[in-house]
Coordinates of C-alpha atoms in Angstrom, one line a residue:
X1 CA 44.9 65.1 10.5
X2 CA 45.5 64.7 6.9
X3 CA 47.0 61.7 7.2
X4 CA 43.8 60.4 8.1
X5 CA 42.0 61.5 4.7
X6 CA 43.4 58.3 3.2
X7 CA 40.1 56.2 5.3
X8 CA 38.1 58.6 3.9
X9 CA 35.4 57.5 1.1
X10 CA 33.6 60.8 0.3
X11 CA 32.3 60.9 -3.2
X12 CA 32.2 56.6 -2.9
X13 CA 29.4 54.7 -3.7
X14 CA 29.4 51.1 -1.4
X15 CA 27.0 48.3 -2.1
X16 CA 26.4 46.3 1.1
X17 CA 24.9 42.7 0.0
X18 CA 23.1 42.0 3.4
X19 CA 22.7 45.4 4.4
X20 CA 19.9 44.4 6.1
X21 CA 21.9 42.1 9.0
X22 CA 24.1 42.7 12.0
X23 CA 27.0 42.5 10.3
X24 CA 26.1 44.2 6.9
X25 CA 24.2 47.2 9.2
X26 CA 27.1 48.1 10.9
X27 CA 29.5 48.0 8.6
X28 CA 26.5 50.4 5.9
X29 CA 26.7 52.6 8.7
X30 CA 30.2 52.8 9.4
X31 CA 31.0 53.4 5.7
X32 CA 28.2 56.2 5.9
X33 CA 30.4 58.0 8.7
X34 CA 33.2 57.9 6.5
X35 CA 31.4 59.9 3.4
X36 CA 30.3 56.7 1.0
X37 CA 27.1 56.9 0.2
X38 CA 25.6 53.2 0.8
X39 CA 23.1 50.9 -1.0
X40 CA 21.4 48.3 1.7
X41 CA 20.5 45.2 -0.2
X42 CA 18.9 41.9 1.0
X43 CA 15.7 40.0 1.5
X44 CA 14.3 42.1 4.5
X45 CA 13.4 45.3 3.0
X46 CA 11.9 46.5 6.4
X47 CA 15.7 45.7 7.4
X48 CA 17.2 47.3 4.6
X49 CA 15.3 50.6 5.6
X50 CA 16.1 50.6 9.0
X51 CA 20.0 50.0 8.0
X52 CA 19.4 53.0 6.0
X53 CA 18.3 54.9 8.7
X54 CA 21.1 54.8 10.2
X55 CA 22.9 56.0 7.2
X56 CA 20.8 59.1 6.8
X57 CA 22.0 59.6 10.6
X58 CA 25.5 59.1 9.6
X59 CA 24.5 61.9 7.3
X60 CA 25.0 60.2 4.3
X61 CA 22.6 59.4 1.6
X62 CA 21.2 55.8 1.0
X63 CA 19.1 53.1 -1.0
X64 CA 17.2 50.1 0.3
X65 CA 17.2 47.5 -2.6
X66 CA 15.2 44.1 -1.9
X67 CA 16.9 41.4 -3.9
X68 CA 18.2 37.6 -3.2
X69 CA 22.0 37.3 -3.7
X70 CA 21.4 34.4 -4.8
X71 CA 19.7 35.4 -7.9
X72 CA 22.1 36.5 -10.9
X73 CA 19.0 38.8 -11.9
X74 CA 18.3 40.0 -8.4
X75 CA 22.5 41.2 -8.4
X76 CA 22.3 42.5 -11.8
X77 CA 18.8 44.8 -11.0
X78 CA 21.1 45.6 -7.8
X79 CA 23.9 46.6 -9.7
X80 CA 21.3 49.0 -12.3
X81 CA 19.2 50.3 -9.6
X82 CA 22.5 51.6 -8.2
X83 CA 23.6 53.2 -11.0
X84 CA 20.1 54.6 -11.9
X85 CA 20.4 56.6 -8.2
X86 CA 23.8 57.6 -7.7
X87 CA 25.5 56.7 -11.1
X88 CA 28.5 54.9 -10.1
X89 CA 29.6 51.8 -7.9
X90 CA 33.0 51.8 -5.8
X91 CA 32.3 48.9 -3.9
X92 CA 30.9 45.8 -2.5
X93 CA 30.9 44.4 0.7
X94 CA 29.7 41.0 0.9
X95 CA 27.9 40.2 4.1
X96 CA 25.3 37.6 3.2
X97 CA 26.7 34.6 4.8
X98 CA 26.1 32.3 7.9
X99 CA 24.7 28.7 8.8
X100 CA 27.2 28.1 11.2
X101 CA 26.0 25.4 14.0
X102 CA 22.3 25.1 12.2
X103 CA 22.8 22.0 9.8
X104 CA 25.9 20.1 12.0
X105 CA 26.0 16.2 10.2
X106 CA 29.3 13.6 10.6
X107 CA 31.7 14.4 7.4
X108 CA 31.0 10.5 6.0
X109 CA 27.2 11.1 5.6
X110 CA 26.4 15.1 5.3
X111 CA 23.5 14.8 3.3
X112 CA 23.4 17.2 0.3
X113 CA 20.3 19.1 1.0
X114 CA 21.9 21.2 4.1
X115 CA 25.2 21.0 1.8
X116 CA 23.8 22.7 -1.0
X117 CA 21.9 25.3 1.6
X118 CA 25.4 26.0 2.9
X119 CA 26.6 26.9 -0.6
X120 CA 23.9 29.1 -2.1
X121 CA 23.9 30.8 1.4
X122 CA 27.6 31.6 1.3
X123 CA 29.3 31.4 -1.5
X124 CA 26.5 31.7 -4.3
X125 CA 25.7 34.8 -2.7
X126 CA 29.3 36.4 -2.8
X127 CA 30.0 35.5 -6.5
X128 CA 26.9 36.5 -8.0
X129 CA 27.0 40.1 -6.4
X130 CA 30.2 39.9 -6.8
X131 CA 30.6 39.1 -10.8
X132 CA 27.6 41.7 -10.8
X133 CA 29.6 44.6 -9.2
X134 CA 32.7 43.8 -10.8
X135 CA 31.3 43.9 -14.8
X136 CA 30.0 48.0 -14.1
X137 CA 33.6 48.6 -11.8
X138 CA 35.5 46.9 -15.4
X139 CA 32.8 48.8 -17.9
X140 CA 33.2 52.3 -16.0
X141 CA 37.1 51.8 -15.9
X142 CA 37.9 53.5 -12.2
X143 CA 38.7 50.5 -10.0
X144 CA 36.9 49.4 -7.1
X145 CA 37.3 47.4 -3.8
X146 CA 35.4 44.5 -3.5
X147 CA 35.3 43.0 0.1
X148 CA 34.3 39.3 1.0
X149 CA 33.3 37.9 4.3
X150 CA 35.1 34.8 4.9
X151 CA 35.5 32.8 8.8
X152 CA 38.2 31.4 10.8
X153 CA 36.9 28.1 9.9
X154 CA 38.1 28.3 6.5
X155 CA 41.5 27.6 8.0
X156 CA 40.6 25.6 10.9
X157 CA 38.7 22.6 11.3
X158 CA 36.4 21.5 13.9
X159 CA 35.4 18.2 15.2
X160 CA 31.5 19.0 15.2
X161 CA 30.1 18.4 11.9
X162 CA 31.4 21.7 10.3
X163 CA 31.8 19.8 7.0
X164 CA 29.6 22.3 4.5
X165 CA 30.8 25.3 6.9
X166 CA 33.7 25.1 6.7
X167 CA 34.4 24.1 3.2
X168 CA 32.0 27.4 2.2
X169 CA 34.4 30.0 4.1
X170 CA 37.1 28.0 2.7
X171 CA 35.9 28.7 -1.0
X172 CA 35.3 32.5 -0.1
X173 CA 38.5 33.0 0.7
X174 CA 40.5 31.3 -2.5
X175 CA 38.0 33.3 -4.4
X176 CA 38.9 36.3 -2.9
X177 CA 42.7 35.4 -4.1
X178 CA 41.5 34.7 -7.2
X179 CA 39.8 37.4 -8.2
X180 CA 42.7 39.6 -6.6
X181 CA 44.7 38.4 -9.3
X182 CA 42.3 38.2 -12.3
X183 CA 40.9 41.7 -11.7
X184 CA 44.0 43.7 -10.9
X185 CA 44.6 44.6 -14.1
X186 CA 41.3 46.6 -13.6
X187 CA 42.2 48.1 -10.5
X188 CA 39.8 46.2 -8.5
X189 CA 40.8 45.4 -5.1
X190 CA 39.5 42.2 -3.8
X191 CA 40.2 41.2 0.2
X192 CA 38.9 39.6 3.0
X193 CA 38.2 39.7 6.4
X194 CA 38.0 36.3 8.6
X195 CA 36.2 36.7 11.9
X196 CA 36.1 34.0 14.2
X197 CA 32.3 34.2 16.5
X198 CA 30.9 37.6 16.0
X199 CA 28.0 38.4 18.5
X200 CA 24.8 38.6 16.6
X201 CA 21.3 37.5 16.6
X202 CA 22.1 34.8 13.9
X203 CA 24.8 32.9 16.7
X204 CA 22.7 33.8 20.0
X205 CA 21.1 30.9 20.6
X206 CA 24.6 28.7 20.5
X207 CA 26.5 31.9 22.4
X208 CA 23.4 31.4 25.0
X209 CA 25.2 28.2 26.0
X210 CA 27.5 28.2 28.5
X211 CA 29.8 26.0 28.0
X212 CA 29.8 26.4 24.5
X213 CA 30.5 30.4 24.8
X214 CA 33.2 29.4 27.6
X215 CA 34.9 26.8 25.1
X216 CA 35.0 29.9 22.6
X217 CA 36.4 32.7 24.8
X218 CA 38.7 30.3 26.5
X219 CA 40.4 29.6 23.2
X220 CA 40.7 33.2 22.4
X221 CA 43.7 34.9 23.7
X222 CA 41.8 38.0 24.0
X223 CA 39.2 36.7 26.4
X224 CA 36.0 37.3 24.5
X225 CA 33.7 36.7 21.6
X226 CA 34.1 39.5 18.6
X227 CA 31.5 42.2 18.4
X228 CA 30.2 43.8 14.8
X229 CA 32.3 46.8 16.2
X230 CA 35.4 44.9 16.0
X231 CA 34.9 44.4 12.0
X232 CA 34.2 48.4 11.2
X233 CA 37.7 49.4 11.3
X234 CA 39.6 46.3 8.9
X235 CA 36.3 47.2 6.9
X236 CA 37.4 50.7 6.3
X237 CA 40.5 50.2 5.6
X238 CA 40.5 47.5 3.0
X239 CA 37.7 49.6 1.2
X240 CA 39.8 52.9 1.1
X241 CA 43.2 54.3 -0.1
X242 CA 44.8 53.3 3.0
X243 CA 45.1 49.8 1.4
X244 CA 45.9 51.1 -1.8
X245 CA 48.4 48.1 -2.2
X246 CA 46.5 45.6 -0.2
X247 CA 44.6 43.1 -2.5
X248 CA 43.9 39.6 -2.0
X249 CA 44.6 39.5 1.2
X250 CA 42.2 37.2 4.2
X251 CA 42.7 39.5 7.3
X252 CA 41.8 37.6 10.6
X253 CA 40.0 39.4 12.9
X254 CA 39.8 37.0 15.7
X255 CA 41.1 37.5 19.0
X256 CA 44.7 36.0 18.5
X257 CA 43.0 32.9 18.1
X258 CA 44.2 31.6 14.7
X259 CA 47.8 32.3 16.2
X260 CA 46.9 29.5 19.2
X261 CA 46.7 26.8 16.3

């Protein structure tokens, strides 16, 4: 149906910081199936090629890039190895991230060391890649679409020591409206999309808990934990035409649960 050309990103070039994880994998492959070509960047090269594997099977072409998000001259040799290979970049996708339920403290004494880890994990990590992608999208003069990954916990608090959590997703997401507004004049779209628990090997070992997994799902209206499937389809979207009026905007992808609070 031509209506449905509008999700299409043939010709596209998409960056996936944290290509190499659950969440950055399926969404490299997904944008592989729609005709981007995809760049798989993280730590894990091994990762990164296997990501890209499944972008080659999505018949698509690809590029496993090691780098640390965290490093302003890991993102900018990113950002220059892309455009050595394929000579453009039309988006980022931000999937480094994470932490949740690993350093858990009382709000009055959260010691900085697991605060700052929080930080550099999550939000260092989308505004350096981010600043990175968003300097070649301004000097080539075509736009973009830059995605974040942000969490239901940066509207929602949690009485578990969520403290540097929750305060990183909430930081992803006004940065995502800010740079909505600052970079619009470039055409650069910049959104968000807010899972609540997505089922991956990072959360497994707090999902392996029953009553933890049952206090979850029975908060969700829709009965379940959220799967990387659930995240390929928002994902699409906000990076193609379909949202061509969409921009700094924190889509929810969470079961109906934000609508319970």
């Amino acid at each position: 149906m031509a209506q449905l050309d509008i999700f299409r990103l043939d010709g596209r070039v998409a960056v996936v910081a944290g290509g190499g994880g659950a969440i950055g994998s399926a969404l490299a492959e997904a944008l592989a199936g729609v005709g981007a070509r995809v760049v798989a960047a993280g730590r894990s090269r091994e990762s990164c090629d296997a990501t890209i594997e499944l972008v080659r099977a999505a018949g698509s072409e690809g590029l496993a890039i090691t780098a640390d998000m965290t490093s302003e001259d890991d993102c900018d040799r990113m950002v220059r190895e892309t455009l050595e290979r394929f000579g453009q970049v039309d988006i980022l996708v931000n999937a480094v991230g994470g932490g949740a339920g690993k350093v858990l403290h009382p709000a009055e004494s959260y010691p900085r060391s697991d605060w700052d880890w929080i930080m550099e994990l999550n939000v260092r990590s989308t505004i350096l890649p981010g600043q990175a992608v968003a300097r070649a999208m301004i000097e080539r003069g075509h736009g973009g679409r830059i995605l974040n990954l942000s969490s239901v916990r940066a509207n929602l608090g949690i009485n578990s020591g969520y403290s540097a959590y929750v305060a990183a997703k909430g930081a992803i997401s006004s940065l995502t409206r800010q740079w909505a507004t600052e970079w619009a004049k470039y055409g650069i779209h910049v959104n968000a999309i807010m899972p609540t628990f997505v089922d991956t090997p990072q959360v497994a070992t707090l999902l392996a808990d029953p009553a933890f997994k049952a206090g979850i799902v029975n908060r969700i209206p829709l009965g379940r934990v959220g799967e990387t499937a659930d995240l390929v389809g928002p994902a699409i979207f906000l990076c193609s035409d379909a949202a061509s009026f969409v921009t700094g905007q924190i889509l929810g992808i969470d079961g109906g649960l934000t609508a319970t609070q």
